Coordinates of C-alpha atoms in Angstrom, one line a residue:
M1 CA -36.9 96.3 -227.8
R2 CA -36.9 99.7 -226.1
T3 CA -36.6 99.7 -222.3
E4 CA -38.8 102.2 -220.5
V5 CA -37.1 104.1 -217.8
T6 CA -39.1 104.6 -214.6
Q7 CA -38.7 108.2 -213.3
I8 CA -38.5 108.9 -209.7
V9 CA -41.4 110.8 -208.2
T10 CA -40.6 113.0 -205.2
L11 CA -42.8 115.0 -203.0
R12 CA -41.2 117.9 -201.1
L13 CA -43.0 119.4 -198.1
L14 CA -40.0 121.1 -196.4
K15 CA -39.5 124.8 -197.3
G16 CA -42.6 124.5 -199.4
F17 CA -44.7 122.2 -201.6
A18 CA -43.2 120.7 -204.8
L19 CA -44.0 117.5 -206.7
L20 CA -41.2 116.4 -209.0
V21 CA -41.0 113.7 -211.6
G22 CA -37.3 113.3 -212.2
E23 CA -36.2 116.9 -212.3
D24 CA -39.4 118.3 -213.7
R25 CA -41.9 120.1 -211.4
V26 CA -45.5 119.1 -211.8
T27 CA -48.1 121.8 -211.7
L28 CA -51.1 121.1 -209.4
S29 CA -54.1 123.1 -208.1
S30 CA -54.0 124.2 -204.5
S31 CA -56.7 121.7 -203.6
A32 CA -54.7 118.8 -205.1
Q33 CA -51.6 120.0 -203.3
R34 CA -53.4 120.0 -200.0
L35 CA -54.7 116.5 -200.6
L36 CA -51.3 115.1 -201.5
A37 CA -49.6 116.8 -198.5
F38 CA -52.3 115.6 -196.1
L39 CA -52.0 112.0 -197.3
A40 CA -48.2 112.2 -197.2
L41 CA -48.3 113.2 -193.5
Q42 CA -50.6 110.3 -192.5
D43 CA -49.2 107.1 -191.1
R44 CA -51.7 104.8 -192.8
P45 CA -54.5 104.9 -195.4
R46 CA -57.4 107.1 -194.4
T47 CA -61.1 106.8 -195.2
R48 CA -62.6 109.2 -197.7
T49 CA -64.9 110.5 -194.9
Y50 CA -62.0 111.2 -192.6
V51 CA -60.0 113.0 -195.4
A52 CA -63.0 115.1 -196.5
R53 CA -64.0 116.2 -192.9
T54 CA -60.4 117.1 -192.0
L55 CA -59.6 119.1 -195.2
W56 CA -63.0 120.9 -195.3
P57 CA -64.2 121.0 -191.6
E58 CA -66.6 123.9 -192.1
A59 CA -68.3 122.4 -195.2
T60 CA -71.4 120.2 -195.1
T61 CA -70.8 116.5 -195.6
A62 CA -72.1 116.6 -199.1
R63 CA -69.9 119.6 -200.0
A64 CA -66.8 118.2 -198.4
N65 CA -67.2 114.9 -200.3
A66 CA -67.7 116.8 -203.5
N67 CA -64.5 118.8 -202.8
L68 CA -62.6 115.6 -202.2
R69 CA -63.8 114.1 -205.5
S70 CA -62.8 117.3 -207.3
S71 CA -59.3 117.4 -205.6
L72 CA -58.8 113.7 -206.3
W73 CA -59.6 114.2 -210.0
R74 CA -57.3 117.2 -210.2
A75 CA -54.5 115.2 -208.6
S76 CA -55.0 112.4 -211.1
R77 CA -54.5 114.8 -213.9
A78 CA -50.8 114.9 -212.9
G79 CA -50.7 111.6 -214.8
H80 CA -48.3 109.7 -212.5
G81 CA -50.6 107.7 -210.2
V82 CA -49.8 109.8 -207.1
I83 CA -52.8 108.6 -205.0
D84 CA -53.9 105.1 -204.4
A85 CA -57.7 105.3 -203.9
S86 CA -60.4 102.7 -203.4
A87 CA -64.1 103.2 -202.9
H88 CA -63.6 103.7 -199.2
E89 CA -59.9 104.6 -198.5
M90 CA -57.0 106.5 -200.0
A91 CA -53.3 107.0 -199.4
L92 CA -50.3 108.5 -201.1
A93 CA -48.9 106.1 -203.7
G94 CA -46.2 104.0 -202.2
N95 CA -43.6 104.7 -204.9
I96 CA -43.4 108.4 -204.0
S97 CA -40.4 109.6 -202.0
V98 CA -41.3 112.2 -199.4
D99 CA -38.6 114.4 -197.9
I100 CA -40.2 114.8 -194.5
H101 CA -40.3 111.1 -194.0
D102 CA -36.5 110.9 -194.4
A103 CA -36.1 113.9 -192.1
V104 CA -38.3 112.5 -189.4
A105 CA -36.4 109.1 -189.5
R106 CA -33.1 110.9 -189.1
A107 CA -34.5 113.0 -186.2
H108 CA -35.6 109.9 -184.4
R109 CA -32.2 108.2 -184.9
L110 CA -30.4 111.3 -183.5
L111 CA -32.6 111.1 -180.4
D112 CA -32.0 107.4 -179.9
K113 CA -29.0 107.3 -177.6
S114 CA -28.3 103.7 -178.6
C115 CA -27.7 104.7 -182.2
L116 CA -24.2 105.8 -183.3
C117 CA -25.6 107.9 -186.2
D118 CA -22.2 108.6 -187.7
D119 CA -23.6 108.3 -191.2
I120 CA -26.1 111.1 -190.7
L121 CA -24.0 113.6 -188.8
N122 CA -23.6 115.7 -191.9
R123 CA -24.7 118.9 -193.6
H124 CA -27.6 117.2 -195.4
T125 CA -29.2 116.2 -192.1
R126 CA -28.7 119.6 -190.6
D127 CA -30.2 121.3 -193.7
E128 CA -33.3 119.0 -193.5
L129 CA -33.8 119.7 -189.8
S130 CA -33.4 123.4 -190.4
A131 CA -36.3 123.6 -192.8
D132 CA -39.9 124.3 -191.8
L133 CA -42.8 122.1 -192.9
L134 CA -45.0 123.9 -195.5
P135 CA -44.1 127.4 -194.0
E136 CA -46.5 129.3 -196.2
W137 CA -49.6 127.2 -195.3
L138 CA -51.1 128.8 -192.3
D139 CA -54.9 128.6 -193.0
N140 CA -55.8 125.0 -192.0
E141 CA -55.8 123.5 -188.5
W142 CA -54.4 120.2 -189.6
V143 CA -51.4 121.9 -191.2
L144 CA -50.7 123.9 -188.0
I145 CA -50.8 120.8 -185.9
E146 CA -48.4 119.0 -188.2
Q147 CA -46.1 122.0 -188.4
E148 CA -45.8 122.3 -184.6
Q149 CA -45.2 118.6 -184.2
Y150 CA -42.4 118.6 -186.7
H151 CA -41.0 121.9 -185.4
Q152 CA -40.6 120.4 -181.9
L153 CA -39.1 117.2 -183.2
R154 CA -36.5 119.0 -185.3
L155 CA -35.5 121.3 -182.4
Y156 CA -34.7 118.3 -180.2
A157 CA -32.9 116.6 -183.1
L158 CA -30.8 119.6 -183.9
E159 CA -29.8 119.8 -180.2
A160 CA -29.0 116.1 -180.1
M161 CA -26.9 116.5 -183.3
A162 CA -25.0 119.4 -181.8
K163 CA -24.2 117.3 -178.7
R164 CA -23.1 114.3 -180.7
L165 CA -20.8 116.5 -182.8
T166 CA -19.4 118.2 -179.8
T167 CA -18.6 114.8 -178.2
A168 CA -16.9 113.8 -181.5
G169 CA -14.7 116.9 -181.4
R170 CA -16.3 118.2 -184.6
H171 CA -16.7 121.7 -183.1
G172 CA -17.4 123.7 -186.2
E173 CA -20.2 121.4 -187.2
A174 CA -21.5 121.4 -183.7
V175 CA -21.7 125.1 -183.7
A176 CA -23.5 125.1 -187.0
A177 CA -26.1 122.7 -185.6
G178 CA -26.5 124.7 -182.5
L179 CA -27.0 127.9 -184.5
A180 CA -29.7 126.2 -186.5
A181 CA -31.5 125.3 -183.4
V182 CA -31.3 128.8 -182.0
R183 CA -32.5 130.3 -185.3
A184 CA -35.4 128.0 -185.3
E185 CA -36.4 128.9 -181.7
P186 CA -34.5 131.9 -180.2
L187 CA -36.4 131.7 -176.9
R188 CA -35.3 128.0 -176.4
E189 CA -32.7 128.0 -173.6
S190 CA -31.7 124.4 -174.3
A191 CA -30.7 125.4 -177.9
H192 CA -28.5 128.2 -176.5
R193 CA -27.0 125.7 -174.1
V194 CA -25.8 123.2 -176.7
L195 CA -24.3 126.1 -178.7
I196 CA -22.5 127.4 -175.7
D197 CA -21.2 123.9 -174.9
A198 CA -19.9 123.6 -178.5
H199 CA -18.0 127.0 -178.2
L200 CA -16.5 126.0 -174.9
A201 CA -15.4 122.6 -176.2
A202 CA -13.6 124.4 -179.0
G203 CA -11.9 126.6 -176.4
N204 CA -13.8 129.7 -177.6
R205 CA -14.8 131.2 -174.3
G206 CA -15.4 134.7 -175.8
A207 CA -17.9 133.2 -178.3
A208 CA -19.6 131.3 -175.5
Q209 CA -19.9 134.4 -173.4
H210 CA -21.3 136.3 -176.4
Q211 CA -23.9 133.6 -176.9
Y212 CA -24.9 133.7 -173.3
E213 CA -25.4 137.4 -173.4
Q214 CA -27.5 137.0 -176.6
C215 CA -29.6 134.4 -174.8
R216 CA -30.0 136.6 -171.7
R217 CA -31.0 139.6 -173.8
V218 CA -33.7 137.8 -175.8
L219 CA -35.2 136.1 -172.7
L220 CA -35.4 139.5 -170.9
E221 CA -36.9 141.3 -173.8
E222 CA -39.4 138.7 -174.8
L223 CA -40.3 137.0 -171.6
G224 CA -38.9 139.1 -168.8
L225 CA -36.8 136.2 -167.6
E226 CA -33.2 135.7 -166.6
P227 CA -31.4 132.6 -167.9
S228 CA -31.5 129.6 -165.6
D229 CA -28.7 128.8 -163.1
T230 CA -27.9 125.8 -165.2
L231 CA -27.1 127.9 -168.2
R232 CA -25.3 130.6 -166.2
H233 CA -23.0 128.0 -164.5
L234 CA -21.7 126.9 -167.8
L235 CA -19.6 130.1 -167.7
P236 CA -17.8 130.3 -164.3
H237 CA -17.4 134.1 -164.3
T238 CA -21.0 134.9 -165.3
S239 CA -23.3 136.1 -162.6
A240 CA -26.9 137.3 -162.6
H241 CA -27.3 141.0 -163.4

């Protein structure tokens, strides 16, 4: 008797949308993609009315409901049961692995000071937290809200990761995490601070000074602000210009 192998279904939302069955990418219409992404980012099943109104806020109720039925049908054509839907509610199928769920869980662990987190202080975690959520989707309010929420979470998590690695004496990895935070938000002084701390812990005062000057330049150019006293005092010989 032949044993059927169940293939893993993965939904990727970091760096861009992709639905994978095993290693094969599934082609979906844009409306089906948005429906899957929306359901993946919810913390519970949602009513059909809620989904329709959120995804098509400017449409009439009848049109929004029709759009939802069409998108659900298109998603079902993927042939892998990606959505669990009843007459009143729907949710992403429970067997689908979603990359941002793992990234959010890691971020919260890093921010929990009672968690040792040794098992996630690695490049995979840093890469996940360095990626934007659906970066090319800029045309829907619900997407923008989700993007900003994840952006802020990952910034705090990258900073926490840099601090943990610095404390552990893993200075090169701490610098990499700090650089990822600075790249994600160049105007964020706390990101520059953890990077400077990592350089100083490694004994690289020149690199720390260079990073301070970079921070000062971008703050002045973009905001007309000097770095805070807290940041300046990390480097004993640095004074306000």
